[in-house]
Coordinates of C-alpha atoms in Angstrom, one line a residue:
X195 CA 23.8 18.8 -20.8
X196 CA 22.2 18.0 -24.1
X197 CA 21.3 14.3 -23.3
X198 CA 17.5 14.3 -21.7
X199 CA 19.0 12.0 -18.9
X200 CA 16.1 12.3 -16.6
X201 CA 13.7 11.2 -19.5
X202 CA 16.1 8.4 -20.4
X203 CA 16.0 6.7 -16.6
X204 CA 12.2 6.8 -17.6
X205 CA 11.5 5.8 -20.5
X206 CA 13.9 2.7 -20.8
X207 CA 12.1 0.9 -18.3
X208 CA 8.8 2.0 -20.3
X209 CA 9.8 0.6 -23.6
X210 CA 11.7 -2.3 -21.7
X211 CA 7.8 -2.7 -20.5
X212 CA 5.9 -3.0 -24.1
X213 CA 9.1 -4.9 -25.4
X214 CA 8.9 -7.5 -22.4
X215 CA 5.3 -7.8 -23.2
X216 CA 5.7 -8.1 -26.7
X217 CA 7.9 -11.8 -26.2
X218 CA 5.9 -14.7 -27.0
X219 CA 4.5 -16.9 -24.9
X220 CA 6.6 -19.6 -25.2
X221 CA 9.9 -17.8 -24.8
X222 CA 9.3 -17.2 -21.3
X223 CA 13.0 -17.2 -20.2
X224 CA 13.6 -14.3 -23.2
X225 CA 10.9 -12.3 -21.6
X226 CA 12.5 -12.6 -18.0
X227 CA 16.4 -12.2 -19.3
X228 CA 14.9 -8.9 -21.0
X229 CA 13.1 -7.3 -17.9
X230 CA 16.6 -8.1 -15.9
X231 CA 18.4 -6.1 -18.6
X232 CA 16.8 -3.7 -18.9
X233 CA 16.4 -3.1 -15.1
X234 CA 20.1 -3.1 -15.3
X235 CA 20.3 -0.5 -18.2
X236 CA 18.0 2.1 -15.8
X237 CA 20.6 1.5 -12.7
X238 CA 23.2 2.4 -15.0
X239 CA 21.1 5.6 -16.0
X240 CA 20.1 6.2 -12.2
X241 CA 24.0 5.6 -11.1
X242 CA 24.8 8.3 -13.8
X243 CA 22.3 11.0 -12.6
X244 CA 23.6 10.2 -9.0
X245 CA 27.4 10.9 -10.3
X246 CA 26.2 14.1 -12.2
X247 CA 24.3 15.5 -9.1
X248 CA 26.2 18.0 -7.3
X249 CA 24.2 18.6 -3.5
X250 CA 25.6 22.0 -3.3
X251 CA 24.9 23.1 -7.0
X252 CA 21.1 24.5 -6.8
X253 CA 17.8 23.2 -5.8
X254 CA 16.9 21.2 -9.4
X255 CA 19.5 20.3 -11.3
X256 CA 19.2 18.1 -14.7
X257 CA 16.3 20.1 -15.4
X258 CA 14.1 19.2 -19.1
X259 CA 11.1 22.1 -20.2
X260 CA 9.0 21.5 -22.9
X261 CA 5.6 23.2 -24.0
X262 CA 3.1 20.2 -23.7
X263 CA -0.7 21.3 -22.8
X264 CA 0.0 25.0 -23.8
X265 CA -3.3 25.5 -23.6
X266 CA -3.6 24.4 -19.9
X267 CA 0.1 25.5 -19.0
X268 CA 0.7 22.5 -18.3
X269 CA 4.5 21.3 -19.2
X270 CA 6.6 18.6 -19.7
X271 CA 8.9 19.4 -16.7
X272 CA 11.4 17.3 -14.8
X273 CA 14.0 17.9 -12.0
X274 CA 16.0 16.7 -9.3
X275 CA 16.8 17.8 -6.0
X276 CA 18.8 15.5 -3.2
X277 CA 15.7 14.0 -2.1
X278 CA 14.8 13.0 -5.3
X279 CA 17.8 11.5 -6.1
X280 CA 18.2 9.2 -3.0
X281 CA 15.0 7.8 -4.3
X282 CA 15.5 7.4 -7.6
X283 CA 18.4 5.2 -6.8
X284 CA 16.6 3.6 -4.5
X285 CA 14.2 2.6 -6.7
X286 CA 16.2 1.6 -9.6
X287 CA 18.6 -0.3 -6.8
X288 CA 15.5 -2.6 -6.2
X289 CA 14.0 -3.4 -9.7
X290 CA 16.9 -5.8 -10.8
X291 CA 16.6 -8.1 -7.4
X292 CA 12.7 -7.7 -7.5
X293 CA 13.1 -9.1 -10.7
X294 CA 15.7 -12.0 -10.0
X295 CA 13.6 -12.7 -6.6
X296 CA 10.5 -13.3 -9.1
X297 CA 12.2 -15.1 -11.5
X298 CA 9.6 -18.6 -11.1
X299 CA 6.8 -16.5 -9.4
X300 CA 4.6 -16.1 -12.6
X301 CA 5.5 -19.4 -14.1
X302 CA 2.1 -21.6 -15.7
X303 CA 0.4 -22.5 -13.0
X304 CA -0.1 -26.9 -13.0
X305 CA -2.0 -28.5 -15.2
X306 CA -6.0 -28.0 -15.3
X307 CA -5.4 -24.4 -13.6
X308 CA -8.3 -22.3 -14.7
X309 CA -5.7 -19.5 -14.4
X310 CA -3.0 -18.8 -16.6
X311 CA -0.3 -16.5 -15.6
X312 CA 1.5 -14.8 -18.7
X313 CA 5.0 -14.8 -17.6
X314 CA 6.2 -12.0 -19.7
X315 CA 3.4 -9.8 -18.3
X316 CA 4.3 -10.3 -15.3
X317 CA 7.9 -8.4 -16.2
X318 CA 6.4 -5.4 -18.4
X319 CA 4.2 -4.8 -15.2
X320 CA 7.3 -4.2 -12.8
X321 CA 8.8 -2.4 -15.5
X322 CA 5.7 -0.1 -16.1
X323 CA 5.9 0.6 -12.5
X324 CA 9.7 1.7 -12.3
X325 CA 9.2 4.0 -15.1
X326 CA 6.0 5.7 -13.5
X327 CA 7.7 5.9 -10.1
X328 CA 10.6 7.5 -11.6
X329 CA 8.9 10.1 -13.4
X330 CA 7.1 10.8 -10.7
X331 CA 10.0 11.3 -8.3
X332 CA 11.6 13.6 -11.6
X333 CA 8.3 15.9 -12.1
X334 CA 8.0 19.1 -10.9
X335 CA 5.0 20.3 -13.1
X336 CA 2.1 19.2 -10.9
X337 CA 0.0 18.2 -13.8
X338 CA 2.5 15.5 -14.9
X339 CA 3.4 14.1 -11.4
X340 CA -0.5 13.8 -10.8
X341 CA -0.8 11.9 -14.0
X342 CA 1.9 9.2 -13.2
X343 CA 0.8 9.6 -9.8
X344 CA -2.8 7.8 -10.5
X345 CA -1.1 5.5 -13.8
X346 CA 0.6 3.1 -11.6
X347 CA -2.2 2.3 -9.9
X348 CA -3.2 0.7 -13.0
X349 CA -0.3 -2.2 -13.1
X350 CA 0.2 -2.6 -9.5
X351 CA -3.7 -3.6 -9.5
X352 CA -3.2 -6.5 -12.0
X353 CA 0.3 -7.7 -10.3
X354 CA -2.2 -8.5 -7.3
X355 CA -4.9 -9.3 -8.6
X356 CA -3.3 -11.6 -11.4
X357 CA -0.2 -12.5 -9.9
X358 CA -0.6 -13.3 -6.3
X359 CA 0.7 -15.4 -4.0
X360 CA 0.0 -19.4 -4.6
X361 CA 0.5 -20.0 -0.9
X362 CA -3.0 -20.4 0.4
X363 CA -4.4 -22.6 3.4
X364 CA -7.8 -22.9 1.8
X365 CA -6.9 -23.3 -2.2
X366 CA -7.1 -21.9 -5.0
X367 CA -10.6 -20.3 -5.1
X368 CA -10.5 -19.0 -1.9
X369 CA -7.0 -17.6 -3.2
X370 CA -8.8 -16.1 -6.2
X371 CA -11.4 -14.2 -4.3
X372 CA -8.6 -12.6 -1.5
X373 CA -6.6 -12.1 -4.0
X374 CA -9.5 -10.0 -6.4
X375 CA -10.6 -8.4 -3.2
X376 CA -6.7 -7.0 -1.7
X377 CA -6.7 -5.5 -5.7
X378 CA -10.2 -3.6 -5.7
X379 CA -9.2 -2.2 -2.3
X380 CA -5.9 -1.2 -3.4
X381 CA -7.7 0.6 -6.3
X382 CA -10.4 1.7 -4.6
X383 CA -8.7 3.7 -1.6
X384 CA -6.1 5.0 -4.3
X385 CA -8.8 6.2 -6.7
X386 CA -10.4 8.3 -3.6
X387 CA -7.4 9.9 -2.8
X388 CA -6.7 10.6 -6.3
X389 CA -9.6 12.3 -7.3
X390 CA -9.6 14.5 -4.1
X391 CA -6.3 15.4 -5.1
X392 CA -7.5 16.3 -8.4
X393 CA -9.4 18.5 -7.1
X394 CA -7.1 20.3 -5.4
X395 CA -4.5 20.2 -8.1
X396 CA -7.6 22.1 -10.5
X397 CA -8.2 24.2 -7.2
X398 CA -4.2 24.8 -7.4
X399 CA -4.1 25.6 -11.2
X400 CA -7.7 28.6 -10.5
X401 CA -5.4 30.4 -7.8
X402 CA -2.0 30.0 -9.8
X403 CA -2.3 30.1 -13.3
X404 CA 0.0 27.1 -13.8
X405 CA 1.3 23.8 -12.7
X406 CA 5.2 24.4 -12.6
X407 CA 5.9 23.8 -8.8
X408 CA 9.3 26.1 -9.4
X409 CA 7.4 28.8 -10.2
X410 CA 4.5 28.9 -7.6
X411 CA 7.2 28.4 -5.3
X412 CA 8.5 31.4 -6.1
X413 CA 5.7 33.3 -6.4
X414 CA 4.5 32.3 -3.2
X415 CA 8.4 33.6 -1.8
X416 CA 8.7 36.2 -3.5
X417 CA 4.7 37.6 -2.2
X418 CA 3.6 38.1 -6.2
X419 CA 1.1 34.8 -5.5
X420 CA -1.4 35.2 -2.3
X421 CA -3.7 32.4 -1.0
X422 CA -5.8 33.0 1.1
X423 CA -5.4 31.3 4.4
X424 CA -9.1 29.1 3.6
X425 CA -7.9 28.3 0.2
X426 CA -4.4 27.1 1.3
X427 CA -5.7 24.7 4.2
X428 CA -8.2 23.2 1.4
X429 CA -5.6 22.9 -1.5
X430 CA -2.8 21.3 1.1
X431 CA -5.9 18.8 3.0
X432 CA -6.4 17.2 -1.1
X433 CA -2.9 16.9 -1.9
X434 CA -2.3 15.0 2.0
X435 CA -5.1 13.0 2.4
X436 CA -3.8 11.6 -1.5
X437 CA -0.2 11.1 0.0
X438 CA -1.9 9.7 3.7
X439 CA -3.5 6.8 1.6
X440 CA -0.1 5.8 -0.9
X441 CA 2.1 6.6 2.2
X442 CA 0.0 4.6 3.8
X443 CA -0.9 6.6 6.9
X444 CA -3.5 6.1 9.8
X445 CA -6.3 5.9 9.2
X446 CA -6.2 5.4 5.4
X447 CA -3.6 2.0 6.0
X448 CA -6.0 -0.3 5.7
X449 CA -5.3 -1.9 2.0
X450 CA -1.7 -2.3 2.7
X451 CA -2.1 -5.7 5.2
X452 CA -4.4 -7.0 2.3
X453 CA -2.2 -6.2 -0.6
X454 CA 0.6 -7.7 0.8
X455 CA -0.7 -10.4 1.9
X456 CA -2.0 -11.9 -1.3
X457 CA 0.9 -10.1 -3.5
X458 CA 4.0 -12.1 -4.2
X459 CA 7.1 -11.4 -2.2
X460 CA 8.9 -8.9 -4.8
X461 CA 5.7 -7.2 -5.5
X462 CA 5.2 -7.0 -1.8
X463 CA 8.2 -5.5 -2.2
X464 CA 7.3 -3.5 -4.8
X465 CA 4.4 -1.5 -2.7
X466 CA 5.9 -0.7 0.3
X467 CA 9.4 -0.5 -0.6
X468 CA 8.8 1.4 -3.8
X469 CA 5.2 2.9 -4.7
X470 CA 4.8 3.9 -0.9
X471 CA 7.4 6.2 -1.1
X472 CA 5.9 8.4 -3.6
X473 CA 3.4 9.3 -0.9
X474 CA 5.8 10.6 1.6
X475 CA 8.5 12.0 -1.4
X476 CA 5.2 14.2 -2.2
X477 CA 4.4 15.4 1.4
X478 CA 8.1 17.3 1.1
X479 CA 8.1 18.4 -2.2
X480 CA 4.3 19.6 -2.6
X481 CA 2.7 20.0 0.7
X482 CA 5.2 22.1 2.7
X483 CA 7.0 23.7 -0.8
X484 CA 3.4 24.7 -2.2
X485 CA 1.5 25.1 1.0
X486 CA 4.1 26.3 3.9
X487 CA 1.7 27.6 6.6
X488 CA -1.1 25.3 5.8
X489 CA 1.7 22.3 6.5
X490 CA 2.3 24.3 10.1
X491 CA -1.5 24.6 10.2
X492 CA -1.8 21.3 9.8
X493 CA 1.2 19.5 12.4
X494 CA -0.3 19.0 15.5
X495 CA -2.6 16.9 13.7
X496 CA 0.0 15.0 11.2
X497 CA 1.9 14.4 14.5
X498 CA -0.7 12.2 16.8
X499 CA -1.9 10.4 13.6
X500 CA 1.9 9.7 12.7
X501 CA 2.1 8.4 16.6
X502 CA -0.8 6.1 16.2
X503 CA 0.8 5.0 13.0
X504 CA 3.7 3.8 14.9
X505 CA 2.1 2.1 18.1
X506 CA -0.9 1.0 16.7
X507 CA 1.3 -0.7 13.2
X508 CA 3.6 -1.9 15.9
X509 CA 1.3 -3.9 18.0
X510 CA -0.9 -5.2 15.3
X511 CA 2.2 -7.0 13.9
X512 CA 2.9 -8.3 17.1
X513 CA -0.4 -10.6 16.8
X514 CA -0.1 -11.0 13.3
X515 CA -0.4 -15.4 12.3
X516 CA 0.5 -14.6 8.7
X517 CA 4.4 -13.8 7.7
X518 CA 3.6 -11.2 5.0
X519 CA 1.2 -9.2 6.9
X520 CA 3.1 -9.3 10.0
X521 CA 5.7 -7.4 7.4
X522 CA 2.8 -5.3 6.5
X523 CA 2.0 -3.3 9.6
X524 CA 5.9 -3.4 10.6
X525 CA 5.8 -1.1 7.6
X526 CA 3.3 1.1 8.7
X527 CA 4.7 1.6 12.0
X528 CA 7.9 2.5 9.7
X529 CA 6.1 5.2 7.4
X530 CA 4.9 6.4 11.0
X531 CA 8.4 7.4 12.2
X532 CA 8.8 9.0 8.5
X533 CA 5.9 11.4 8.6
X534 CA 6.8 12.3 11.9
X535 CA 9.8 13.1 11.0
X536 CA 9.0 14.9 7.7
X537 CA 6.6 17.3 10.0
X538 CA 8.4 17.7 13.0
X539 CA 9.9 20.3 11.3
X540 CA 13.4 20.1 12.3
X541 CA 16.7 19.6 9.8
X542 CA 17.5 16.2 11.2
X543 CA 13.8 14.9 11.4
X544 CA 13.3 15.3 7.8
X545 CA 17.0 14.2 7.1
X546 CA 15.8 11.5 9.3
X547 CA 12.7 10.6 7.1
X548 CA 14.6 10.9 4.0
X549 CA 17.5 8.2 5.1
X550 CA 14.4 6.2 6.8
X551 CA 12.6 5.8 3.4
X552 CA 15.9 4.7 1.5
X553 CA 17.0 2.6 4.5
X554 CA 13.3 0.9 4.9
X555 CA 13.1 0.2 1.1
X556 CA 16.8 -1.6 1.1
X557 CA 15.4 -3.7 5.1
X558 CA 11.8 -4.3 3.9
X559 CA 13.1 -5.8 0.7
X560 CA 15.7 -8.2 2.4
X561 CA 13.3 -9.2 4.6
X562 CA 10.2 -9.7 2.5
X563 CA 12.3 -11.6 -0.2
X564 CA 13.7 -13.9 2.1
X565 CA 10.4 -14.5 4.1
X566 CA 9.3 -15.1 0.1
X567 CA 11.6 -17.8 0.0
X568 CA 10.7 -19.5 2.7
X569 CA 7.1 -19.9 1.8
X570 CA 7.8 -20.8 -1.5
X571 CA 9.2 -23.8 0.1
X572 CA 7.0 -24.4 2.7
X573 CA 3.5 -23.7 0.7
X574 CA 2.5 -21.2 3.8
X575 CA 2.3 -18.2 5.3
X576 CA 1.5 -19.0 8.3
X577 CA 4.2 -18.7 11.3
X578 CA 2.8 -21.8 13.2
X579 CA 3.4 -23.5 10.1
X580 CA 7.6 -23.0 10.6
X581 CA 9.8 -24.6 13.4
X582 CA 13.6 -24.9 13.5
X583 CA 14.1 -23.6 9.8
X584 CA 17.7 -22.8 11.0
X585 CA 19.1 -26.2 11.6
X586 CA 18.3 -27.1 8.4
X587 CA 18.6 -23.9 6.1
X588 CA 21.2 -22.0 8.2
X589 CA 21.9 -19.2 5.4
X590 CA 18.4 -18.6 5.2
X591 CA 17.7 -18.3 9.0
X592 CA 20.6 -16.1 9.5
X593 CA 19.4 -14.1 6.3
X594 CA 16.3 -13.6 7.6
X595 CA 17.4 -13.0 11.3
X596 CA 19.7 -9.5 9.8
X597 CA 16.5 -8.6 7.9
X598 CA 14.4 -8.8 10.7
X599 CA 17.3 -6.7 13.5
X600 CA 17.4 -4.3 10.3
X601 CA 13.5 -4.1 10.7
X602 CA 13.9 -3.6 14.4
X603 CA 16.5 -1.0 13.8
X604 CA 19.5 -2.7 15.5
X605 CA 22.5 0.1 15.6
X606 CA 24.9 -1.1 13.1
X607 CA 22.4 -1.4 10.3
X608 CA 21.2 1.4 7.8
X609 CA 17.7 1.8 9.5
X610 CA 18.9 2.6 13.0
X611 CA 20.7 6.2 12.1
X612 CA 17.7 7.0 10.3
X613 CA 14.9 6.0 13.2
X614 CA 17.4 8.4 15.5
X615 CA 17.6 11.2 13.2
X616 CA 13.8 11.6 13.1
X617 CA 13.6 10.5 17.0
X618 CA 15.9 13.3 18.0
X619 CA 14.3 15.7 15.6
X620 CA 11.2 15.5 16.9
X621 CA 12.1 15.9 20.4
X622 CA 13.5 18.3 20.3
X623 CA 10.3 20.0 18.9
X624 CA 7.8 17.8 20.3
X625 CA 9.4 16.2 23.2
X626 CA 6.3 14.3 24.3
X627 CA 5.8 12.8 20.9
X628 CA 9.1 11.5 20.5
X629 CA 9.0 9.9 23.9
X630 CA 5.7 7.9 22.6
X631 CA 7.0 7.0 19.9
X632 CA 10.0 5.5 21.1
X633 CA 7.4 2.8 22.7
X634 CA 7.6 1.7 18.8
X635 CA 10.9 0.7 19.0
X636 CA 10.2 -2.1 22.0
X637 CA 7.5 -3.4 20.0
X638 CA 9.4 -3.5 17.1
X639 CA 11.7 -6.1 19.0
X640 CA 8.8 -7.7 20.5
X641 CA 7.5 -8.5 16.7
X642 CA 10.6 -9.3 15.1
X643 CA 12.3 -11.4 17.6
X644 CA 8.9 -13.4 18.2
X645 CA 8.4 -14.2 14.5
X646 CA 12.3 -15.2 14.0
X647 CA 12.0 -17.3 17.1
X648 CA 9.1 -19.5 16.0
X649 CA 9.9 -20.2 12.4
X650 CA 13.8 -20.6 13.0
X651 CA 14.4 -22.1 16.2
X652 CA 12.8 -25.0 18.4
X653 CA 12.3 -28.2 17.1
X654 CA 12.6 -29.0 13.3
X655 CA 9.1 -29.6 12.2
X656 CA 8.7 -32.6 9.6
X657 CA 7.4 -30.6 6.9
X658 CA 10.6 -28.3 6.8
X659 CA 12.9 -31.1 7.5
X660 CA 14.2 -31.4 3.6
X661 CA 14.0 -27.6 3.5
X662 CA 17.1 -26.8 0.8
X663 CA 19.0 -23.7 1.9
X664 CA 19.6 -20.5 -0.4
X665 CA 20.0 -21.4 -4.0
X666 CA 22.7 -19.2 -5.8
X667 CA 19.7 -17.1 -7.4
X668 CA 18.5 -16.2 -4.4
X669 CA 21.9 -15.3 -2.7
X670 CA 22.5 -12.8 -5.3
X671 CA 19.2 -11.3 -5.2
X672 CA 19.8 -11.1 -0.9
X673 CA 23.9 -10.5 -0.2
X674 CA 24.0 -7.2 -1.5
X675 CA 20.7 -5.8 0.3
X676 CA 22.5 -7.3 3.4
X677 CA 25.8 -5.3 2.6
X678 CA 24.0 -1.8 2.2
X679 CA 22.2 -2.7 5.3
X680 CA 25.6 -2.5 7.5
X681 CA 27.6 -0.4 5.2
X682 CA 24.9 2.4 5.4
X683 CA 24.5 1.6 9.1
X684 CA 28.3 2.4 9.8
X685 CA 28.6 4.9 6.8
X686 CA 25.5 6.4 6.3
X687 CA 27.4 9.9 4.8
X688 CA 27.2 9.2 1.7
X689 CA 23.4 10.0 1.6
X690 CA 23.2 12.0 3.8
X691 CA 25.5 14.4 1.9
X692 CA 23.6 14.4 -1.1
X693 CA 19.6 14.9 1.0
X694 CA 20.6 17.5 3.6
X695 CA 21.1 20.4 1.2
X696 CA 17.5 19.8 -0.3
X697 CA 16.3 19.7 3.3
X698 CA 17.5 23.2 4.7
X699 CA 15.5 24.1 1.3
X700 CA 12.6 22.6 2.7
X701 CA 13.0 23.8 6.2
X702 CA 13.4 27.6 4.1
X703 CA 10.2 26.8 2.4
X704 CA 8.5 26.5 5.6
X705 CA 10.4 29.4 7.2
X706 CA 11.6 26.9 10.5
X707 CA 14.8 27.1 11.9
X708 CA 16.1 23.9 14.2
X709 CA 14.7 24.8 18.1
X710 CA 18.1 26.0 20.1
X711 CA 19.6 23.6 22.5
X712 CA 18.6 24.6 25.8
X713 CA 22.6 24.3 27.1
X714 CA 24.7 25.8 24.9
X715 CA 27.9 23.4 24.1
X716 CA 31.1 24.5 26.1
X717 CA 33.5 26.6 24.3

């Protein structure tokens, strides 16, 4: 194929970006009509490279070469395997309602605000971030994905920082000073794990030669490329810590309540649903493809942080006050149960953990939006601040009550199939593990059923008592998340068809086979 297809699902959100930006300020509505086509346009692009894949046609397919740091060899490479793609549409799935769910959210502030929020800004920034995530889930030259890797750090800082949420109990300097605090830390914890990991990727490149991941991976197959066992542990402990903090994993989690918190809904969306999942996309196609025995080296380890993930996520959201961090360490318990299942080793834990990140980005986003909703109404985060929302916004409540059984991983909706793929993959591995880490699950429950119960039920409070229901905006930008929630819950084939090829390459990579049942099945 001629056409640079993987380029193009790039670069039109990229120069959607600089033309978004380039509106004037006074033609807001342009400016937010453009970003929504243009998100459109990259669906279109991402629906086409979806339709051209073929699962059982070779590891990287739609593959682009070009000589760019000669020098260096360093190359302008891109590729997709099944993985890749799931995410990709993912990704480009999301954009369009992220951007119809923020249609108001960086509208001028009231008069005598001593901030201004550019509106159109607001748009190129989303748009900056699709095409960086994209070309990060398309690179397999090292160099570039590190590049792109670090670059969206650079918009997702000023969406926090300069668009956050308005809803604040004590006003808007106290806003101003969360909100420029939740950014730096972002930034900060990024920035670590990114230079560490450029150190490893310069480590990578001394013991190499070059940054193609294809051919290091063969190399390394084929026994023409030896590490030695030292070298391997170091190079695959820079690229992990790097992918611990964007995942986010325990210990490195700590940014994500904060960011969250003072982000808007659909950039709230945006992290954890999106630019999260670069972190664990990279733990499968760089840390066990380049660095197989360093990533057995390493599991024990991986395993008990990815349990405290899950338990510890799970109970802090149980005492959570505020709505959107609640949301926030649900989501690490979540990228818990996907590095576990990534590193248990086992076909249907990293089928598991593939499905879990598409099926968490399609929950976290219907729930985050409509919990966005509902404080943009109310002025609050705050749960106590909520009371018997349902007997006057009904659609809403029962919106928000699917999102929350999707978060809880109710069987019948998308995220259950994937939470017992990487369960039953890890058991039967690790038996011990999985049975701690089904104690997420109850809390899970606990968290969600808690919060739906005291925002939605009880008595009507007088401040939600005119409450409007869902506007037909918002039931555009919801209704469809809600539909892939129970058809990929009933149906889930159609993914899994298209990751499990590129997982048995994985599980080659690593040279595991799944553990054999102890009873054989009768014949």
């Amino acid at each position: 194929m001629s056409f640079p297809l993987l380029t193009a699902t790039a670069v039109v959100p990229a120069l959607g970006a600089v033309a978004t930006a380039a509106v004037p300020a006074a033609k807001r509505t342009a400016a937010k009509w453009l970003a929504l086509i243009v998100s459109l346009a990259t669906l279109a692009l991402a629906i086409t490279v979806l339709v051209r894949f073929d699962p059982d046609g070779g590891r990287y397919q739609l593959t682009e070469s070009h000589a760019w740091i000669a020098d260096f060899g360093v190359r302008y490479e891109l590729g997709v395997d099944g993985i890749a793609v799931a995410l990709l549409a993912l990704t480009a799935l999301l954009i369009p309602f992220i951007v119809l769910a923020g249609w108001h959210d960086a509208d001028p502030l009231e008069t005598g605000s001593r901030r201004w929020r550019p509106t159109q800004g607001f748009f190129a920034l989303i748009l900056a971030v699709e095409a960086m995530v994209i070309i990060s889930f398309e690179a397999t030259d090292v160099f570039l994905f590190y590049i792109f890797f670090e670059a969206m750090l650079i918009p997702m800082y000023f969406l926090i920082g300069g668009f956050g949420d308005r809803a604040h109990e004590h006003g808007e300097a106290a806003a101003s000073t969360q909100r420029s605090y939740a950014a730096v830390k972002f930034l900060l914890y990024n920035l670590v794990g990114g230079l560490i990991m450029l150190a490893a990727v310069i480590g990578l490149y001394v013991v190499a030669g070059n940054f193609s991941l294809q051919e290091i991976a063969q190399a390394r197959a084929n026994g023409s490329l030896h590490m030695a066992t030292s070298t391997e542990r170091w190079l695959f402990l820079g690229f992990f810590f790097a992918f611990a903090v964007k995942a986010p994993l325990w210990p490195l989690h700590t940014w994500l309540p904060n960011a969250m918190q003072e982000s808007t809904a659909p950039v709230a969306v945006l992290i954890t649903a999106v630019v999260d999942k670069v972190g664990t996309f990279a733990m499968l196609r760089f840390c066990l493809q380049l660095f197989p025995e360093a990533s057995k080296w390493a599991t024990p380890v991986i395993l008990v942080l990815a349990l405290i993930s899950i338990v510890y996520g799970a109970l802090l959201a149980v005492g959570q006050r505020d709505i959107k961090r609640l949301v926030a360490y649900a989501s690490i318990s979540h990228f818990g149960f996907i590095v576990m299942g990534i590193f248990a080793m086992t076909s249907q834990g990293q089928s598991g953990a593939t499905l879990y990140m598409v099926n968490h980005g399609i929950s976290t986003a219907a729930l985050m939006l409509v919990a966005g909703f509902l404080i943009s109404r109310r002025g609050s985060r705050l749960i106590a601040d909520y009371g018997g929302v349902q007997k006057v916004a009904p659609v809403l409540a029962g919106t928000f009550l699917i999102g929350g059984l999707a978060t809880l991983s109710l069987p019948g909706l998308a995220p259950f199939v994937s939470e017992f793929l990487v369960l039953v993959g890890t058991f039967t591995r690790y038996p011990v593990i999985g049975v701690i880490a089904t104690f997420g699950i109850v809390l899970a429950a606990l968290y969600t059923l808690v919060l739906y119960q005291r925002t939605m039920t009880g008595p009507v409070k007088p401040e939600v008592s005119a409450m409007p229901d869902l506007r037909v905006r918002e039931l555009v930008v919801v209704t469809p998340l809600i539909v892939l929630l129970i058809f990929l819950g009933v149906y889930p084939k159609p993914v899994t068809d298209i990751v499990n090829p590129a997982v048995k390459q994985t599980m080659s990579d690593v040279h595991k086979t799944d553990p054999k049942p102890e009873v054989e099945a009768a014949k």
